[in-house]
PDB file of N, CA, C and O in Angstrom:
ATOM      1  N   MET I   9      33.960 -43.143 -11.443  1.00  0.00           N
ATOM      2  CA  MET I   9      33.395 -41.867 -11.804  1.00  0.00           C
ATOM      3  C   MET I   9      33.661 -40.872 -10.658  1.00  0.00           C
ATOM      4  O   MET I   9      33.291 -41.107  -9.515  1.00  0.00           O
ATOM      5  N   PRO I  10      34.306 -39.750 -10.950  1.00  0.00           N
ATOM      6  CA  PRO I  10      34.589 -38.780  -9.899  1.00  0.00           C
ATOM      7  C   PRO I  10      33.324 -38.062  -9.445  1.00  0.00           C
ATOM      8  O   PRO I  10      32.403 -37.821 -10.231  1.00  0.00           O
ATOM      9  N   ARG I  11      33.292 -37.760  -8.155  1.00  0.00           N
ATOM     10  CA  ARG I  11      32.136 -37.053  -7.595  1.00  0.00           C
ATOM     11  C   ARG I  11      32.234 -35.573  -7.926  1.00  0.00           C
ATOM     12  O   ARG I  11      33.315 -35.005  -7.982  1.00  0.00           O
ATOM     13  N   ARG I  12      31.094 -34.961  -8.140  1.00  0.00           N
ATOM     14  CA  ARG I  12      31.055 -33.525  -8.413  1.00  0.00           C
ATOM     15  C   ARG I  12      31.117 -32.772  -7.093  1.00  0.00           C
ATOM     16  O   ARG I  12      30.553 -33.190  -6.093  1.00  0.00           O
ATOM     17  N   MET I  13      31.795 -31.634  -7.094  1.00  0.00           N
ATOM     18  CA  MET I  13      31.985 -30.837  -5.886  1.00  0.00           C
ATOM     19  C   MET I  13      31.053 -29.629  -5.903  1.00  0.00           C
ATOM     20  O   MET I  13      30.741 -29.081  -6.955  1.00  0.00           O
ATOM     21  N   PHE I  14      30.634 -29.224  -4.703  1.00  0.00           N
ATOM     22  CA  PHE I  14      29.835 -28.024  -4.539  1.00  0.00           C
ATOM     23  C   PHE I  14      30.761 -26.866  -4.156  1.00  0.00           C
ATOM     24  O   PHE I  14      31.719 -27.044  -3.405  1.00  0.00           O
ATOM     25  N   VAL I  15      30.465 -25.675  -4.670  1.00  0.00           N
ATOM     26  CA  VAL I  15      31.193 -24.471  -4.294  1.00  0.00           C
ATOM     27  C   VAL I  15      30.186 -23.434  -3.812  1.00  0.00           C
ATOM     28  O   VAL I  15      29.024 -23.431  -4.222  1.00  0.00           O
ATOM     29  N   ARG I  16      30.632 -22.532  -2.924  1.00  0.00           N
ATOM     30  CA  ARG I  16      29.759 -21.503  -2.355  1.00  0.00           C
ATOM     31  C   ARG I  16      29.720 -20.310  -3.288  1.00  0.00           C
ATOM     32  O   ARG I  16      30.757 -19.819  -3.730  1.00  0.00           O
ATOM     33  N   VAL I  17      28.504 -19.839  -3.612  1.00  0.00           N
ATOM     34  CA  VAL I  17      28.321 -18.687  -4.489  1.00  0.00           C
ATOM     35  C   VAL I  17      27.357 -17.697  -3.846  1.00  0.00           C
ATOM     36  O   VAL I  17      26.636 -18.029  -2.912  1.00  0.00           O
ATOM     37  N   ARG I  18      27.367 -16.475  -4.360  1.00  0.00           N
ATOM     38  CA  ARG I  18      26.444 -15.426  -3.923  1.00  0.00           C
ATOM     39  C   ARG I  18      25.680 -14.955  -5.159  1.00  0.00           C
ATOM     40  O   ARG I  18      26.272 -14.652  -6.186  1.00  0.00           O
ATOM     41  N   ASP I  19      24.355 -14.901  -5.035  1.00  0.00           N
ATOM     42  CA  ASP I  19      23.517 -14.396  -6.116  1.00  0.00           C
ATOM     43  C   ASP I  19      23.767 -12.894  -6.257  1.00  0.00           C
ATOM     44  O   ASP I  19      23.759 -12.160  -5.278  1.00  0.00           O
ATOM     45  N   VAL I  20      24.004 -12.434  -7.473  1.00  0.00           N
ATOM     46  CA  VAL I  20      24.325 -11.037  -7.712  1.00  0.00           C
ATOM     47  C   VAL I  20      23.146 -10.127  -7.382  1.00  0.00           C
ATOM     48  O   VAL I  20      23.329  -9.040  -6.829  1.00  0.00           O
ATOM     49  N   ASP I  21      21.930 -10.547  -7.657  1.00  0.00           N
ATOM     50  CA  ASP I  21      20.745  -9.715  -7.431  1.00  0.00           C
ATOM     51  C   ASP I  21      20.286  -9.724  -5.979  1.00  0.00           C
ATOM     52  O   ASP I  21      20.097  -8.677  -5.372  1.00  0.00           O
ATOM     53  N   THR I  22      20.084 -10.906  -5.404  1.00  0.00           N
ATOM     54  CA  THR I  22      19.486 -11.012  -4.071  1.00  0.00           C
ATOM     55  C   THR I  22      20.512 -11.056  -2.948  1.00  0.00           C
ATOM     56  O   THR I  22      20.139 -10.891  -1.797  1.00  0.00           O
ATOM     57  N   ARG I  23      21.776 -11.330  -3.250  1.00  0.00           N
ATOM     58  CA  ARG I  23      22.871 -11.445  -2.286  1.00  0.00           C
ATOM     59  C   ARG I  23      22.739 -12.678  -1.388  1.00  0.00           C
ATOM     60  O   ARG I  23      23.419 -12.779  -0.376  1.00  0.00           O
ATOM     61  N   HIS I  24      21.857 -13.643  -1.741  1.00  0.00           N
ATOM     62  CA  HIS I  24      21.759 -14.896  -0.993  1.00  0.00           C
ATOM     63  C   HIS I  24      23.004 -15.732  -1.299  1.00  0.00           C
ATOM     64  O   HIS I  24      23.506 -15.706  -2.418  1.00  0.00           O
ATOM     65  N   GLU I  25      23.479 -16.486  -0.316  1.00  0.00           N
ATOM     66  CA  GLU I  25      24.609 -17.390  -0.511  1.00  0.00           C
ATOM     67  C   GLU I  25      24.123 -18.826  -0.425  1.00  0.00           C
ATOM     68  O   GLU I  25      23.335 -19.169   0.446  1.00  0.00           O
ATOM     69  N   PHE I  26      24.614 -19.657  -1.344  1.00  0.00           N
ATOM     70  CA  PHE I  26      24.231 -21.064  -1.380  1.00  0.00           C
ATOM     71  C   PHE I  26      25.262 -21.826  -2.188  1.00  0.00           C
ATOM     72  O   PHE I  26      26.180 -21.233  -2.764  1.00  0.00           O
ATOM     73  N   ASP I  27      25.132 -23.145  -2.227  1.00  0.00           N
ATOM     74  CA  ASP I  27      26.075 -24.003  -2.949  1.00  0.00           C
ATOM     75  C   ASP I  27      25.492 -24.436  -4.287  1.00  0.00           C
ATOM     76  O   ASP I  27      24.290 -24.711  -4.396  1.00  0.00           O
ATOM     77  N   VAL I  28      26.351 -24.484  -5.289  1.00  0.00           N
ATOM     78  CA  VAL I  28      26.017 -25.041  -6.594  1.00  0.00           C
ATOM     79  C   VAL I  28      27.195 -25.916  -7.025  1.00  0.00           C
ATOM     80  O   VAL I  28      28.278 -25.855  -6.438  1.00  0.00           O
ATOM     81  N   TYR I  29      26.968 -26.731  -8.047  1.00  0.00           N
ATOM     82  CA  TYR I  29      28.071 -27.541  -8.570  1.00  0.00           C
ATOM     83  C   TYR I  29      29.137 -26.641  -9.167  1.00  0.00           C
ATOM     84  O   TYR I  29      28.854 -25.575  -9.716  1.00  0.00           O
ATOM     85  N   GLU I  30      30.397 -27.067  -9.058  1.00  0.00           N
ATOM     86  CA  GLU I  30      31.511 -26.243  -9.494  1.00  0.00           C
ATOM     87  C   GLU I  30      31.527 -25.974 -10.988  1.00  0.00           C
ATOM     88  O   GLU I  30      32.131 -24.997 -11.433  1.00  0.00           O
ATOM     89  N   ASP I  31      30.820 -26.764 -11.781  1.00  0.00           N
ATOM     90  CA  ASP I  31      30.797 -26.544 -13.221  1.00  0.00           C
ATOM     91  C   ASP I  31      29.497 -25.869 -13.681  1.00  0.00           C
ATOM     92  O   ASP I  31      29.175 -25.892 -14.876  1.00  0.00           O
ATOM     93  N   ASP I  32      28.787 -25.232 -12.755  1.00  0.00           N
ATOM     94  CA  ASP I  32      27.538 -24.530 -13.088  1.00  0.00           C
ATOM     95  C   ASP I  32      27.850 -23.369 -14.036  1.00  0.00           C
ATOM     96  O   ASP I  32      28.726 -22.554 -13.757  1.00  0.00           O
ATOM     97  N   PRO I  33      27.157 -23.267 -15.162  1.00  0.00           N
ATOM     98  CA  PRO I  33      27.462 -22.209 -16.131  1.00  0.00           C
ATOM     99  C   PRO I  33      27.086 -20.801 -15.667  1.00  0.00           C
ATOM    100  O   PRO I  33      27.539 -19.821 -16.250  1.00  0.00           O
ATOM    101  N   ARG I  34      26.283 -20.668 -14.617  1.00  0.00           N
ATOM    102  CA  ARG I  34      25.880 -19.345 -14.131  1.00  0.00           C
ATOM    103  C   ARG I  34      26.940 -18.671 -13.269  1.00  0.00           C
ATOM    104  O   ARG I  34      26.838 -17.478 -12.985  1.00  0.00           O
ATOM    105  N   ILE I  35      27.977 -19.404 -12.857  1.00  0.00           N
ATOM    106  CA  ILE I  35      29.058 -18.811 -12.067  1.00  0.00           C
ATOM    107  C   ILE I  35      29.796 -17.809 -12.954  1.00  0.00           C
ATOM    108  O   ILE I  35      30.228 -18.122 -14.054  1.00  0.00           O
ATOM    109  N   GLY I  36      29.911 -16.593 -12.461  1.00  0.00           N
ATOM    110  CA  GLY I  36      30.563 -15.536 -13.235  1.00  0.00           C
ATOM    111  C   GLY I  36      29.580 -14.582 -13.879  1.00  0.00           C
ATOM    112  O   GLY I  36      29.927 -13.449 -14.182  1.00  0.00           O
ATOM    113  N   THR I  37      28.338 -15.026 -14.087  1.00  0.00           N
ATOM    114  CA  THR I  37      27.319 -14.135 -14.668  1.00  0.00           C
ATOM    115  C   THR I  37      26.261 -13.800 -13.626  1.00  0.00           C
ATOM    116  O   THR I  37      26.151 -12.660 -13.213  1.00  0.00           O
ATOM    117  N   ALA I  38      25.489 -14.785 -13.189  1.00  0.00           N
ATOM    118  CA  ALA I  38      24.430 -14.555 -12.201  1.00  0.00           C
ATOM    119  C   ALA I  38      24.928 -14.768 -10.778  1.00  0.00           C
ATOM    120  O   ALA I  38      24.353 -14.240  -9.840  1.00  0.00           O
ATOM    121  N   PHE I  39      26.000 -15.559 -10.623  1.00  0.00           N
ATOM    122  CA  PHE I  39      26.562 -15.865  -9.312  1.00  0.00           C
ATOM    123  C   PHE I  39      28.016 -15.446  -9.268  1.00  0.00           C
ATOM    124  O   PHE I  39      28.714 -15.497 -10.275  1.00  0.00           O
ATOM    125  N   GLU I  40      28.470 -15.044  -8.074  1.00  0.00           N
ATOM    126  CA  GLU I  40      29.891 -14.791  -7.872  1.00  0.00           C
ATOM    127  C   GLU I  40      30.384 -15.725  -6.773  1.00  0.00           C
ATOM    128  O   GLU I  40      29.661 -16.026  -5.831  1.00  0.00           O
ATOM    129  N   ARG I  41      31.617 -16.206  -6.921  1.00  0.00           N
ATOM    130  CA  ARG I  41      32.185 -17.122  -5.931  1.00  0.00           C
ATOM    131  C   ARG I  41      32.438 -16.404  -4.621  1.00  0.00           C
ATOM    132  O   ARG I  41      32.846 -15.255  -4.588  1.00  0.00           O
ATOM    133  N   VAL I  42      32.212 -17.101  -3.512  1.00  0.00           N
ATOM    134  CA  VAL I  42      32.490 -16.595  -2.179  1.00  0.00           C
ATOM    135  C   VAL I  42      33.887 -17.073  -1.811  1.00  0.00           C
ATOM    136  O   VAL I  42      34.409 -18.005  -2.408  1.00  0.00           O
ATOM    137  N   LYS I  43      34.503 -16.448  -0.823  1.00  0.00           N
ATOM    138  CA  LYS I  43      35.873 -16.775  -0.428  1.00  0.00           C
ATOM    139  C   LYS I  43      36.064 -18.287  -0.299  1.00  0.00           C
ATOM    140  O   LYS I  43      35.415 -18.937   0.501  1.00  0.00           O
ATOM    141  N   SER I  44      36.964 -18.823  -1.086  1.00  0.00           N
ATOM    142  CA  SER I  44      37.164 -20.269  -1.074  1.00  0.00           C
ATOM    143  C   SER I  44      37.941 -20.736   0.148  1.00  0.00           C
ATOM    144  O   SER I  44      37.874 -21.912   0.492  1.00  0.00           O
ATOM    145  N   ASP I  45      38.668 -19.834   0.850  1.00  0.00           N
ATOM    146  CA  ASP I  45      39.356 -20.272   2.062  1.00  0.00           C
ATOM    147  C   ASP I  45      38.365 -20.486   3.208  1.00  0.00           C
ATOM    148  O   ASP I  45      38.555 -21.346   4.054  1.00  0.00           O
ATOM    149  N   ARG I  46      37.290 -19.727   3.228  1.00  0.00           N
ATOM    150  CA  ARG I  46      36.263 -19.909   4.269  1.00  0.00           C
ATOM    151  C   ARG I  46      35.289 -21.028   3.893  1.00  0.00           C
ATOM    152  O   ARG I  46      34.806 -21.757   4.751  1.00  0.00           O
ATOM    153  N   TYR I  47      34.949 -21.127   2.628  1.00  0.00           N
ATOM    154  CA  TYR I  47      34.039 -22.161   2.136  1.00  0.00           C
ATOM    155  C   TYR I  47      34.752 -22.971   1.050  1.00  0.00           C
ATOM    156  O   TYR I  47      34.547 -22.742  -0.139  1.00  0.00           O
ATOM    157  N   PRO I  48      35.583 -23.937   1.423  1.00  0.00           N
ATOM    158  CA  PRO I  48      36.257 -24.751   0.403  1.00  0.00           C
ATOM    159  C   PRO I  48      35.248 -25.646  -0.319  1.00  0.00           C
ATOM    160  O   PRO I  48      34.148 -25.881   0.189  1.00  0.00           O
ATOM    161  N   PRO I  49      35.580 -26.123  -1.499  1.00  0.00           N
ATOM    162  CA  PRO I  49      34.678 -27.044  -2.200  1.00  0.00           C
ATOM    163  C   PRO I  49      34.340 -28.242  -1.316  1.00  0.00           C
ATOM    164  O   PRO I  49      35.173 -28.731  -0.550  1.00  0.00           O
ATOM    165  N   ALA I  50      33.088 -28.703  -1.415  1.00  0.00           N
ATOM    166  CA  ALA I  50      32.615 -29.787  -0.542  1.00  0.00           C
ATOM    167  C   ALA I  50      31.835 -30.808  -1.357  1.00  0.00           C
ATOM    168  O   ALA I  50      31.301 -30.505  -2.423  1.00  0.00           O
ATOM    169  N   PHE I  51      31.780 -32.028  -0.829  1.00  0.00           N
ATOM    170  CA  PHE I  51      31.020 -33.100  -1.477  1.00  0.00           C
ATOM    171  C   PHE I  51      29.526 -32.967  -1.227  1.00  0.00           C
ATOM    172  O   PHE I  51      28.718 -33.411  -2.025  1.00  0.00           O
ATOM    173  N   MET I  52      29.152 -32.370  -0.074  1.00  0.00           N
ATOM    174  CA  MET I  52      27.743 -32.221   0.272  1.00  0.00           C
ATOM    175  C   MET I  52      27.353 -30.750   0.225  1.00  0.00           C
ATOM    176  O   MET I  52      28.151 -29.878   0.554  1.00  0.00           O
ATOM    177  N   GLU I  53      26.125 -30.496  -0.154  1.00  0.00           N
ATOM    178  CA  GLU I  53      25.612 -29.135  -0.221  1.00  0.00           C
ATOM    179  C   GLU I  53      25.405 -28.588   1.193  1.00  0.00           C
ATOM    180  O   GLU I  53      24.873 -29.263   2.062  1.00  0.00           O
ATOM    181  N   ARG I  54      25.854 -27.335   1.421  1.00  0.00           N
ATOM    182  CA  ARG I  54      25.697 -26.693   2.730  1.00  0.00           C
ATOM    183  C   ARG I  54      24.385 -25.919   2.770  1.00  0.00           C
ATOM    184  O   ARG I  54      23.771 -25.647   1.740  1.00  0.00           O
ATOM    185  N   ARG I  55      23.995 -25.517   3.992  1.00  0.00           N
ATOM    186  CA  ARG I  55      22.761 -24.748   4.169  1.00  0.00           C
ATOM    187  C   ARG I  55      22.880 -23.391   3.500  1.00  0.00           C
ATOM    188  O   ARG I  55      23.945 -22.765   3.542  1.00  0.00           O
ATOM    189  N   PRO I  56      21.791 -22.880   2.924  1.00  0.00           N
ATOM    190  CA  PRO I  56      21.832 -21.537   2.331  1.00  0.00           C
ATOM    191  C   PRO I  56      21.883 -20.465   3.399  1.00  0.00           C
ATOM    192  O   PRO I  56      21.502 -20.686   4.552  1.00  0.00           O
ATOM    193  N   LYS I  57      22.371 -19.307   3.020  1.00  0.00           N
ATOM    194  CA  LYS I  57      22.459 -18.159   3.914  1.00  0.00           C
ATOM    195  C   LYS I  57      21.747 -17.016   3.207  1.00  0.00           C
ATOM    196  O   LYS I  57      22.234 -16.484   2.219  1.00  0.00           O
ATOM    197  N   HIS I  58      20.576 -16.643   3.710  1.00  0.00           N
ATOM    198  CA  HIS I  58      19.760 -15.639   3.053  1.00  0.00           C
ATOM    199  C   HIS I  58      20.175 -14.240   3.479  1.00  0.00           C
ATOM    200  O   HIS I  58      20.463 -13.987   4.642  1.00  0.00           O
ATOM    201  N   HIS I  59      20.205 -13.334   2.530  1.00  0.00           N
ATOM    202  CA  HIS I  59      20.549 -11.943   2.803  1.00  0.00           C
ATOM    203  C   HIS I  59      19.278 -11.167   3.108  1.00  0.00           C
ATOM    204  O   HIS I  59      18.327 -11.178   2.331  1.00  0.00           O
ATOM    205  N   LEU I  60      19.244 -10.494   4.264  1.00  0.00           N
ATOM    206  CA  LEU I  60      18.086  -9.713   4.663  1.00  0.00           C
ATOM    207  C   LEU I  60      18.493  -8.257   4.805  1.00  0.00           C
ATOM    208  O   LEU I  60      19.502  -7.956   5.433  1.00  0.00           O
ATOM    209  N   THR I  61      17.709  -7.362   4.262  1.00  0.00           N
ATOM    210  CA  THR I  61      17.954  -5.944   4.431  1.00  0.00           C
ATOM    211  C   THR I  61      17.186  -5.500   5.665  1.00  0.00           C
ATOM    212  O   THR I  61      15.971  -5.383   5.650  1.00  0.00           O
ATOM    213  N   LEU I  62      17.904  -5.244   6.749  1.00  0.00           N
ATOM    214  CA  LEU I  62      17.257  -4.913   8.012  1.00  0.00           C
ATOM    215  C   LEU I  62      17.257  -3.420   8.303  1.00  0.00           C
ATOM    216  O   LEU I  62      16.786  -2.993   9.344  1.00  0.00           O
ATOM    217  N   ALA I  63      17.785  -2.617   7.421  1.00  0.00           N
ATOM    218  CA  ALA I  63      17.793  -1.173   7.637  1.00  0.00           C
ATOM    219  C   ALA I  63      16.375  -0.629   7.480  1.00  0.00           C
ATOM    220  O   ALA I  63      15.593  -1.103   6.666  1.00  0.00           O
ATOM    221  N   GLY I  64      16.053   0.376   8.258  1.00  0.00           N
ATOM    222  CA  GLY I  64      14.714   0.956   8.192  1.00  0.00           C
ATOM    223  C   GLY I  64      13.941   0.668   9.451  1.00  0.00           C
ATOM    224  O   GLY I  64      14.493   0.565  10.538  1.00  0.00           O
ATOM    225  N   GLN I  65      12.640   0.529   9.331  1.00  0.00           N
ATOM    226  CA  GLN I  65      11.786   0.320  10.494  1.00  0.00           C
ATOM    227  C   GLN I  65      11.944  -1.089  11.027  1.00  0.00           C
ATOM    228  O   GLN I  65      12.013  -2.048  10.284  1.00  0.00           O
ATOM    229  N   SER I  66      11.986  -1.202  12.329  1.00  0.00           N
ATOM    230  CA  SER I  66      12.001  -2.507  12.957  1.00  0.00           C
ATOM    231  C   SER I  66      10.621  -2.780  13.552  1.00  0.00           C
ATOM    232  O   SER I  66       9.796  -1.882  13.690  1.00  0.00           O
ATOM    233  N   ALA I  67      10.371  -3.980  13.959  1.00  0.00           N
ATOM    234  CA  ALA I  67       9.065  -4.334  14.515  1.00  0.00           C
ATOM    235  C   ALA I  67       8.832  -3.635  15.845  1.00  0.00           C
ATOM    236  O   ALA I  67       7.707  -3.288  16.195  1.00  0.00           O
ATOM    237  N   ALA I  68       9.879  -3.425  16.620  1.00  0.00           N
ATOM    238  CA  ALA I  68       9.732  -2.787  17.924  1.00  0.00           C
ATOM    239  C   ALA I  68       9.446  -1.294  17.801  1.00  0.00           C
ATOM    240  O   ALA I  68       8.889  -0.688  18.706  1.00  0.00           O
ATOM    241  N   ARG I  69       9.819  -0.688  16.690  1.00  0.00           N
ATOM    242  CA  ARG I  69       9.643   0.751  16.524  1.00  0.00           C
ATOM    243  C   ARG I  69       8.515   1.097  15.555  1.00  0.00           C
ATOM    244  O   ARG I  69       8.521   2.161  14.958  1.00  0.00           O
ATOM    245  N   SER I  70       7.564   0.224  15.393  1.00  0.00           N
ATOM    246  CA  SER I  70       6.481   0.501  14.459  1.00  0.00           C
ATOM    247  C   SER I  70       5.558   1.583  15.019  1.00  0.00           C
ATOM    248  O   SER I  70       5.431   1.757  16.226  1.00  0.00           O
ATOM    249  N   LYS I  71       4.926   2.284  14.126  1.00  0.00           N
ATOM    250  CA  LYS I  71       4.038   3.384  14.530  1.00  0.00           C
ATOM    251  C   LYS I  71       2.765   2.826  15.148  1.00  0.00           C
ATOM    252  O   LYS I  71       2.243   1.810  14.699  1.00  0.00           O
ATOM    253  N   PRO I  72       2.213   3.489  16.156  1.00  0.00           N
ATOM    254  CA  PRO I  72       0.943   3.020  16.718  1.00  0.00           C
ATOM    255  C   PRO I  72      -0.196   3.243  15.728  1.00  0.00           C
ATOM    256  O   PRO I  72      -0.193   4.201  14.957  1.00  0.00           O
ATOM    257  N   LYS I  73      -1.151   2.359  15.762  1.00  0.00           N
ATOM    258  CA  LYS I  73      -2.289   2.477  14.848  1.00  0.00           C
ATOM    259  C   LYS I  73      -3.267   3.519  15.381  1.00  0.00           C
ATOM    260  O   LYS I  73      -3.502   3.592  16.584  1.00  0.00           O
ATOM    261  N   PRO I  74      -3.846   4.316  14.503  1.00  0.00           N
ATOM    262  CA  PRO I  74      -4.819   5.306  14.966  1.00  0.00           C
ATOM    263  C   PRO I  74      -6.064   4.615  15.518  1.00  0.00           C
ATOM    264  O   PRO I  74      -6.477   3.564  15.048  1.00  0.00           O
ATOM    265  N   SER I  75      -6.655   5.216  16.544  1.00  0.00           N
ATOM    266  CA  SER I  75      -7.816   4.604  17.184  1.00  0.00           C
ATOM    267  C   SER I  75      -9.099   4.847  16.389  1.00  0.00           C
ATOM    268  O   SER I  75     -10.084   4.182  16.602  1.00  0.00           O
ATOM    269  N   GLY I  76      -9.115   5.816  15.529  1.00  0.00           N
ATOM    270  CA  GLY I  76     -10.288   6.097  14.704  1.00  0.00           C
ATOM    271  C   GLY I  76     -10.478   7.592  14.567  1.00  0.00           C
ATOM    272  O   GLY I  76      -9.905   8.387  15.300  1.00  0.00           O
ATOM    273  N   ALA I  77     -11.280   7.988  13.652  1.00  0.00           N
ATOM    274  CA  ALA I  77     -11.496   9.407  13.394  1.00  0.00           C
ATOM    275  C   ALA I  77     -12.374  10.014  14.479  1.00  0.00           C
ATOM    276  O   ALA I  77     -13.525   9.624  14.655  1.00  0.00           O
ATOM    277  N   GLY I  78     -11.837  10.959  15.253  1.00  0.00           N
ATOM    278  CA  GLY I  78     -12.600  11.673  16.253  1.00  0.00           C
ATOM    279  C   GLY I  78     -12.863  10.941  17.540  1.00  0.00           C
ATOM    280  O   GLY I  78     -13.578  11.431  18.398  1.00  0.00           O
ATOM    281  N   GLU I  79     -12.330   9.741  17.719  1.00  0.00           N
ATOM    282  CA  GLU I  79     -12.562   8.997  18.950  1.00  0.00           C
ATOM    283  C   GLU I  79     -11.481   9.332  19.959  1.00  0.00           C
ATOM    284  O   GLU I  79     -10.315   9.476  19.625  1.00  0.00           O
ATOM    285  N   ALA I  80     -11.870   9.447  21.220  1.00  0.00           N
ATOM    286  CA  ALA I  80     -10.906   9.698  22.293  1.00  0.00           C
ATOM    287  C   ALA I  80     -10.383   8.373  22.792  1.00  0.00           C
ATOM    288  O   ALA I  80     -11.108   7.378  22.891  1.00  0.00           O
ATOM    289  N   THR I  81      -9.083   8.333  23.151  1.00  0.00           N
ATOM    290  CA  THR I  81      -8.491   7.141  23.724  1.00  0.00           C
ATOM    291  C   THR I  81      -8.634   7.176  25.234  1.00  0.00           C
ATOM    292  O   THR I  81      -9.052   8.174  25.804  1.00  0.00           O
ATOM    293  N   GLU I  82      -8.262   6.098  25.900  1.00  0.00           N
ATOM    294  CA  GLU I  82      -8.361   6.038  27.361  1.00  0.00           C
ATOM    295  C   GLU I  82      -7.481   7.088  28.032  1.00  0.00           C
ATOM    296  O   GLU I  82      -7.819   7.624  29.057  1.00  0.00           O
ATOM    297  N   LYS I  83      -6.322   7.381  27.461  1.00  0.00           N
ATOM    298  CA  LYS I  83      -5.421   8.369  28.034  1.00  0.00           C
ATOM    299  C   LYS I  83      -5.995   9.772  27.929  1.00  0.00           C
ATOM    300  O   LYS I  83      -5.767  10.610  28.776  1.00  0.00           O
ATOM    301  N   GLU I  84      -6.723  10.047  26.858  1.00  0.00           N
ATOM    302  CA  GLU I  84      -7.270  11.387  26.646  1.00  0.00           C
ATOM    303  C   GLU I  84      -8.482  11.663  27.528  1.00  0.00           C
ATOM    304  O   GLU I  84      -8.802  12.814  27.803  1.00  0.00           O
ATOM    305  N   ASN I  85      -9.179  10.652  27.973  1.00  0.00           N
ATOM    306  CA  ASN I  85     -10.365  10.842  28.806  1.00  0.00           C
ATOM    307  C   ASN I  85     -10.037  11.171  30.216  1.00  0.00           C
ATOM    308  O   ASN I  85      -9.210  11.016  30.887  1.00  0.00           O
TER     309      ASN I  85
END
């Protein structure tokens, strides 16, 4: 019995990359194939690669929280 191969795909909606079996019916509709020269078919499933949208506010640039209505801070005193 021949072993089934995994191929690398990208989810059309979320842009996450992961492996599915090469005969998965969702390839072409919900998933698109990723470059096969970089990710050739494999016998074992590879780790997923999650797509993160990092544009916008970062944690280091978050706005300071207000100290309260009408209260003076240490700098203002």
